[in-house]
XYZ file of C-alpha atoms in Angstrom:
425
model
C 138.532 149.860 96.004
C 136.575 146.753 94.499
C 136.330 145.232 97.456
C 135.252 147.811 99.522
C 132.512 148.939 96.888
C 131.443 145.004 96.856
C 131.158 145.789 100.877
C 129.304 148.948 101.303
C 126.784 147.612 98.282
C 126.013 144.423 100.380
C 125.663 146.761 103.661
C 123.432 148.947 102.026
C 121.269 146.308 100.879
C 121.181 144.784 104.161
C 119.859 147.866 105.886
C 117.467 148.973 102.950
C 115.999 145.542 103.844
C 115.892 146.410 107.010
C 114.464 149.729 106.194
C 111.663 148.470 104.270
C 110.136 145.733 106.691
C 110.142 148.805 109.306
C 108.720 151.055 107.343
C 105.889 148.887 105.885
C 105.227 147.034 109.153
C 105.869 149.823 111.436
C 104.579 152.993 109.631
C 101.337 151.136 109.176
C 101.313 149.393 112.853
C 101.892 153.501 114.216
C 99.643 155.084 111.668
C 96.566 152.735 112.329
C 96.904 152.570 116.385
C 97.387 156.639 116.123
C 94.536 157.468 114.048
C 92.283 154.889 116.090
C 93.490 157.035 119.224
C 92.842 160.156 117.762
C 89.317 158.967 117.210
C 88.605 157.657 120.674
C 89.283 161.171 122.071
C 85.604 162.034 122.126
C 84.873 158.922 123.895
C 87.118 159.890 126.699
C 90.094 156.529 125.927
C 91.705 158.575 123.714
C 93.251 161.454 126.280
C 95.012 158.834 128.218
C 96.461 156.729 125.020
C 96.786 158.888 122.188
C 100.103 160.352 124.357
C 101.155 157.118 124.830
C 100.573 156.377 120.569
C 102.227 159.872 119.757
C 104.991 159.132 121.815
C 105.840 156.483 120.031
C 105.389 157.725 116.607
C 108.260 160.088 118.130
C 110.509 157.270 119.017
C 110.066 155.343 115.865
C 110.909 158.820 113.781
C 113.436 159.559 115.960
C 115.015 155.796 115.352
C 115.062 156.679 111.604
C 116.820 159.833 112.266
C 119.836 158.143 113.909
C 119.667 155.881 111.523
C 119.513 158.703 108.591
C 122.633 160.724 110.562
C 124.764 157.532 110.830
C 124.270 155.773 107.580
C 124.151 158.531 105.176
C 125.208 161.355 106.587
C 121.610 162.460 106.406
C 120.466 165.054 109.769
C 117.034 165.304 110.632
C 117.001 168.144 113.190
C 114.314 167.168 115.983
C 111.532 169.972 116.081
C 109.323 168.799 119.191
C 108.060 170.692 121.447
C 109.406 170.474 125.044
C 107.286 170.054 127.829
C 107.363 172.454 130.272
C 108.870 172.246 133.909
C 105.377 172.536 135.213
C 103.283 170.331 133.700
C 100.826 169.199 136.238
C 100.669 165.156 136.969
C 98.082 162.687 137.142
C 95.128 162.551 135.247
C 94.946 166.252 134.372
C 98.470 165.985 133.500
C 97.769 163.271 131.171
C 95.235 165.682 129.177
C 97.241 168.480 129.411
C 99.780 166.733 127.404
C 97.716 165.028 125.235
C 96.394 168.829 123.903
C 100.218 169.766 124.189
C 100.980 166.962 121.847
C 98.265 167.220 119.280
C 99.057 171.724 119.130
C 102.303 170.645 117.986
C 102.599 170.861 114.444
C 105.624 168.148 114.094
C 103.014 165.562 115.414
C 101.009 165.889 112.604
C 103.716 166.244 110.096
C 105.028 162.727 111.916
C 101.255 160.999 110.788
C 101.991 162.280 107.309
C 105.543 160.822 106.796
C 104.552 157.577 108.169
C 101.875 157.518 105.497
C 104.538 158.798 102.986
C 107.408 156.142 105.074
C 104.836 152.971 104.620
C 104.304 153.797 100.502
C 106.658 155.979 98.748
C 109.279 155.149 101.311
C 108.748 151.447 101.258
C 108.752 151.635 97.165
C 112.463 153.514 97.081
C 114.342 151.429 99.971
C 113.175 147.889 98.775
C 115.251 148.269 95.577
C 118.384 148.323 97.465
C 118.080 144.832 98.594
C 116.464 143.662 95.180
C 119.069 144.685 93.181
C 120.918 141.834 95.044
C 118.841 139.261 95.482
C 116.894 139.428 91.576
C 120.075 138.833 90.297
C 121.095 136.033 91.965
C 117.325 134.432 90.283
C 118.386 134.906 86.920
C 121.377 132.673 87.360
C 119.225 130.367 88.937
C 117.192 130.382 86.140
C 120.077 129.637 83.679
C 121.464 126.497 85.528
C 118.195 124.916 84.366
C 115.671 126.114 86.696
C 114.000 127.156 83.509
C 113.176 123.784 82.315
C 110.842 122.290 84.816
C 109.347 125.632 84.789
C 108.702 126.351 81.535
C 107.254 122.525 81.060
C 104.691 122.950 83.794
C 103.667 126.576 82.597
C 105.009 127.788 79.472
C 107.872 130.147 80.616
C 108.935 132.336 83.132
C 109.592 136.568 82.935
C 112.818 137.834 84.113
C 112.494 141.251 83.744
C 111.676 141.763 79.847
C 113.043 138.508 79.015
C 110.496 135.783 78.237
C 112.341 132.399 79.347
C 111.604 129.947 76.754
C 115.258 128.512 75.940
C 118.833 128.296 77.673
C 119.723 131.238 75.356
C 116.590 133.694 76.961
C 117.628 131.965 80.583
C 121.138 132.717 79.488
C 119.813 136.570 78.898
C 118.193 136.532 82.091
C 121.813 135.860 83.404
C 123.445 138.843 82.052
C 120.372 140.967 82.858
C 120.833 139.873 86.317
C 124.745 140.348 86.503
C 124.004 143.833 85.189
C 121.701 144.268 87.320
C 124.231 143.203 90.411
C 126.946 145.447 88.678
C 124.142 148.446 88.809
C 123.755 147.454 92.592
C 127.627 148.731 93.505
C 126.629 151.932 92.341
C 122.916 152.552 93.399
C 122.535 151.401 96.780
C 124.084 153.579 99.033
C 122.528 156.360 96.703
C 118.909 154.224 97.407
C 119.160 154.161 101.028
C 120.302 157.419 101.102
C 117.332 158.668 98.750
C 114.947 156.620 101.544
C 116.207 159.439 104.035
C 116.480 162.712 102.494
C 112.788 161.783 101.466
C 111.898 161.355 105.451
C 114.030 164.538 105.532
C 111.982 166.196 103.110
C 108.968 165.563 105.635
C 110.509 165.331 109.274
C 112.845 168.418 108.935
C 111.569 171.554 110.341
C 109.599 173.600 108.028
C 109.961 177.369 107.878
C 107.443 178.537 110.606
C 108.588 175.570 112.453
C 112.328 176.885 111.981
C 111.595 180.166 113.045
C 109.487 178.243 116.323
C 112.759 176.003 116.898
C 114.995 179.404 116.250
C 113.556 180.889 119.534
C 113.801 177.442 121.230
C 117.589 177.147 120.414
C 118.051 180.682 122.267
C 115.873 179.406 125.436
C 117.798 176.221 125.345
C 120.999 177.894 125.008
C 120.324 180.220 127.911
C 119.096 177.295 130.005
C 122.420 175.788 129.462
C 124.569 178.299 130.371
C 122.979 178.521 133.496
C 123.567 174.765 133.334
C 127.105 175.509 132.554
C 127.721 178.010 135.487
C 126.259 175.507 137.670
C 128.421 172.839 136.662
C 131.445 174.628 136.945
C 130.517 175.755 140.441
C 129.967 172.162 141.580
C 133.192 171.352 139.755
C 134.809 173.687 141.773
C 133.508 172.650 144.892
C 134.261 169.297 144.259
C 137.845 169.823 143.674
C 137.931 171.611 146.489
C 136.472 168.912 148.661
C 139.240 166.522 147.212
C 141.918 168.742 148.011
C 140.829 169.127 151.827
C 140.215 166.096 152.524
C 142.850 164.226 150.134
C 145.983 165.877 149.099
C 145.963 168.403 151.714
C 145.089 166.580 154.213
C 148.188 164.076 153.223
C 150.430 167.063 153.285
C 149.693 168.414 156.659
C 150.212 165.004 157.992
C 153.479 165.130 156.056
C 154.557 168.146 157.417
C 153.394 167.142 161.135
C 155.648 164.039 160.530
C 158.587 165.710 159.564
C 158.705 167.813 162.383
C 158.529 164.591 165.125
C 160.973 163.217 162.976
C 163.506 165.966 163.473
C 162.906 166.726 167.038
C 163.762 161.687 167.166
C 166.617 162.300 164.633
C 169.632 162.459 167.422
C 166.798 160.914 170.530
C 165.602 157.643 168.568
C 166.847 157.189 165.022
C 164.692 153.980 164.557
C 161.657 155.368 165.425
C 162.464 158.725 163.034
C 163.263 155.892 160.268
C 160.773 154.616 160.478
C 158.357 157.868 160.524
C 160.460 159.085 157.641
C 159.319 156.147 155.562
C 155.627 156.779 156.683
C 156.151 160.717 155.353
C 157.430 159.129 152.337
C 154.861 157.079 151.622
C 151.803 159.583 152.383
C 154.035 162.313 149.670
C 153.161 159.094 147.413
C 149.762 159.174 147.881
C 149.312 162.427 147.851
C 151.272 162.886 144.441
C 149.253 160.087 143.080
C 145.956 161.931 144.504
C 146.698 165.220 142.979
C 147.562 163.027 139.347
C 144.414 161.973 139.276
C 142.807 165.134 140.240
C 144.451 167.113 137.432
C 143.908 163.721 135.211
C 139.720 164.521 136.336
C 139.953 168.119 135.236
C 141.847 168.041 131.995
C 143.487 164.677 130.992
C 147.046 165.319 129.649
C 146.882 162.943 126.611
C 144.102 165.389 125.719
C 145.628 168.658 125.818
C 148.775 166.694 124.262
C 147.447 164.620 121.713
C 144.267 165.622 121.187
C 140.680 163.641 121.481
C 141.187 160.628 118.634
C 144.186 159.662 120.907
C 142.376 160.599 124.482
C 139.301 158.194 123.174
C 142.106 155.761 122.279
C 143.224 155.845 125.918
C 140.044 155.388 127.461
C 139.179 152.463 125.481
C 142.180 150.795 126.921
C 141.714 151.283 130.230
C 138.101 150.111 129.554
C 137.528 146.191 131.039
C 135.958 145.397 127.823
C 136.593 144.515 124.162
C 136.223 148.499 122.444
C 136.730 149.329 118.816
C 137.465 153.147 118.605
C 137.425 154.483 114.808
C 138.818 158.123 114.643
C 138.603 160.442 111.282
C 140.048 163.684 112.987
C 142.245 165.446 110.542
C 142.618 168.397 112.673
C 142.280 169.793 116.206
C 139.309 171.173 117.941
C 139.074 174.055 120.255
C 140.271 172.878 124.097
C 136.778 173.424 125.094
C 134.533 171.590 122.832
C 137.554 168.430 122.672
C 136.989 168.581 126.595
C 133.246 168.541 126.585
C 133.662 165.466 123.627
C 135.638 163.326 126.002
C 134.249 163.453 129.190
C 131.034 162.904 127.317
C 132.344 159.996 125.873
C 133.721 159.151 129.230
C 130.575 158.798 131.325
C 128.668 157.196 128.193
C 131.131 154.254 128.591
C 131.301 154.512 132.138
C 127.306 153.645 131.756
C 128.094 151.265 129.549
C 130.322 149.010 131.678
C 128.171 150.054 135.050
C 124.835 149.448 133.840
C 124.668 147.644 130.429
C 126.180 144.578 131.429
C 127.908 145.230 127.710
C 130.622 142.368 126.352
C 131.626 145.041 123.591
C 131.394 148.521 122.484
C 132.012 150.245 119.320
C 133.379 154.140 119.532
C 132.952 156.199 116.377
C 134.622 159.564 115.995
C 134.463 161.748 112.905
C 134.034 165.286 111.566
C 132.215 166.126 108.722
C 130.664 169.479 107.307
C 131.315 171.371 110.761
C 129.422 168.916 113.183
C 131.822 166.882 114.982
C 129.970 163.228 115.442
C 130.576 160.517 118.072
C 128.606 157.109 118.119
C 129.244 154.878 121.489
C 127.491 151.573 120.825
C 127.452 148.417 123.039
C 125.953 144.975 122.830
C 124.440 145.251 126.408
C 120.675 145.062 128.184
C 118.967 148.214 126.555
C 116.747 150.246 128.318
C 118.918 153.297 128.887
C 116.454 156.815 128.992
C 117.915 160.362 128.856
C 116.725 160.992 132.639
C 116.282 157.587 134.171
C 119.084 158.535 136.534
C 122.181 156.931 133.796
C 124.226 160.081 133.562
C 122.801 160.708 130.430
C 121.188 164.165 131.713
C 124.425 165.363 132.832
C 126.297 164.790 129.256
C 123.236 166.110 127.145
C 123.569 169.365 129.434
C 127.549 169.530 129.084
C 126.752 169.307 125.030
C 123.989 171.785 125.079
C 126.962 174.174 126.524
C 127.800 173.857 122.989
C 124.760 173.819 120.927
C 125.775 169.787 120.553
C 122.601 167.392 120.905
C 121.817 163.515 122.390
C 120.241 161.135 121.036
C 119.960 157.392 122.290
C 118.425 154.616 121.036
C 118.152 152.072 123.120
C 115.261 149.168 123.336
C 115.169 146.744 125.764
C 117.393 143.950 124.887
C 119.967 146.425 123.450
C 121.820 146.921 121.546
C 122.356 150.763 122.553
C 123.503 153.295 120.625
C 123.930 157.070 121.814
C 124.902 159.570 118.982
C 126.463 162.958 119.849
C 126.523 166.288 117.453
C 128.615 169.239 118.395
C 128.493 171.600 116.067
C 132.196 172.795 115.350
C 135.255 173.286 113.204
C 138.549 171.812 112.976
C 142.115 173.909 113.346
């Protein structure tokens, strides 16, 4: 239990470090470059690169919302308007969404948290990782740093301690171990303070909830025409492996068995030796029709359910995977399905495309939003509709009300985080 508080104290610290040179240097980096845009509107610059700005204020608040849902449990739902199918291109395109961008009320509620992320932000998150690192300065002080210091300038403050003496740098010692002891309870609280506060600002207010309300019901309609269409292509495609695999297989079978029996008592060697071609094409065809119903519903996961399906892929996977599973129930057969043949294409893209050495699978269920994190070490770079697949599994999760999100910059590493809003049996 020690140990492990020891841990998560040190990991919390590390990211509120993290946390605080990205929101001081890239709130204010954002803020600055959008408000600058903004401004150059009038002048004509600003239509073509205040969408370009605003986009990635997105991006950036979007990071921090994977980051919020993955290290403290923290969601941020994501309230932006979507563009719509027509949207024209080129340079009136480029206007049109500029005006899109800047009607949308999360935009400007974006500017203020970065404001809010680059001060009060900042102010909370950097006491995760000084409640560390101060300590380890007042032991430093009592192994005799003290002396030179207080001979060149009269003393040093630790804290409230004036250090004069080896009993005041002795003070600053225990200040500082208390200090360290406070750390194994505070940070995790600190870092997850830092995100309910960007809650508190990126979260959906009540007009906005009612706007993303009527959203959810377009989106969910759109995907259940997504669904139907799905399932009619699945359909098609199973029938297309049928014909021209199993099927065929059996027909030539069947063909077989009747040359065989008219050679049986005319040439046995030649019916031998058809027989063992017949025998070898029910082979295939059994094998074919395995991994047909294997495609369709994988029987480790209507057996065991998905902790143990994931478990499975990640073995057949050609790389090094760590799969972590917290799954104290079952799901419904639908939703588990929809789970694993997400996960299934996201490390499909991972080993295709990523050029990944290792990827980390995280599986978990908490307050009735089943969560799955696929993360590799590879290139970066992967886009929801840049052709990766991801289109296709963010349409099989909106079957479910479940959402994508990826972060992935160039360089990696990539992480895509699925929600599926469900309950356990």
């Amino acid at each position: 239990m020690k140990t492990s508080r020891v841990r998560e104290a040190l990991v919390s610290g590390a990211r509120g470090l993290y946390l605080a040179i990205i929101s001081l240097a890239g709130s204010i980096t954002l803020f600055v470059l959008a408000v600058v845009s903004i401004a150059f509107i009038v002048l004509g610059i600003g239509l073509f690169t205040t969408p370009v700005v605003l986009a990635a204020v997105a991006r950036f608040a979007n990071l921090r919302r994977v980051h919020a849902a993955e290290w403290a449990g923290v969601r941020i739902p994501v309230p932006y308007r979507q563009p719509p199918a027509n949207e024209p291109a080129g340079a009136v395109g480029q206007v049109a969404r500029c005006l899109r961008m800047l009607k949308d009320p999360a935009t400007w509620r974006d500017l203020q948290w970065l404001l809010v992320d680059m001060t009060a932000g900042f102010t909370v998150v950097i006491f995760a990782p000084a409640l560390l690192l101060y300590p380890v300065y007042g032991w430093v002080l009592a192994l005799g740093v003290w002396r030179p210091i207080h001979s060149a300038g009269g003393g040093e403050w630790y804290g409230f301690i004036h250090v004069t003496s080896q009993m005041t740098a002795n003070g600053a010692a225990v200040l500082g171990t208390a200090l360290g002891v406070l750390a194994l309870f505070a940070n995790p609280a600190i870092v997850r303070g830092h995100f309910l506060l960007a809650r508190s600002l990126l979260a959906p207010t009540t007009s906005m909830r009612e706007r993303e309300l009527a959203l959810r019901v377009d989106r969910l309609e759109e995907t259940r025409h997504d669904a139907v269409d799905t399932s009619a292509a699945e359909l098609r495609r199973i029938e297309r492996d049928l014909h021209d695999g199993a099927q065929a297989r059996l027909v030539a079978m069947g063909m077989d068995l009747g040359t065989i029996e008219a050679l049986v008592e005319k040439d046995p060697a030649k019916a031998k030796e058809m027989l063992a071609k017949a025998r070898q094409n029910s082979g295939e065809a059994l094998t074919e029709l395995r991994d047909l119903v294997r495609g369709i519903h994988p029987p480790v996961l209507a057996e065991r359910g998905l902790g143990d399906a994931v478990q499975a892929l990640a073995l057949r996977l050609p790389l090094d995977t760590e799969v972590d599973v917290e799954l104290p129930g079952r799901l419904d057969e639908p939703v588990e399905a929809a789970a694993y043949f997400a996960v299934s294409e996201t490390l499909t893209n991972a080993v295709k495309y990523a050029e990944a050495e290792r990827v980390w699978v995280d599986v978990h269920h908490a307050a009735g939003m089943l969560r799955i994190a696929v993360t590799d070490n590879g290139k970066g770079g992967a886009r929801i509709g840049a052709g990766s697949g991801l289109s296709g599994i963010e349409r099989r999760l909106g079957t479910f009300d479940g959402v994508l999100a990826v972060s992935s910059p160039v360089g990696g590493p990539t992480m895509v985080t699925m929600e599926i809003p469900c309950e356990l049996s």
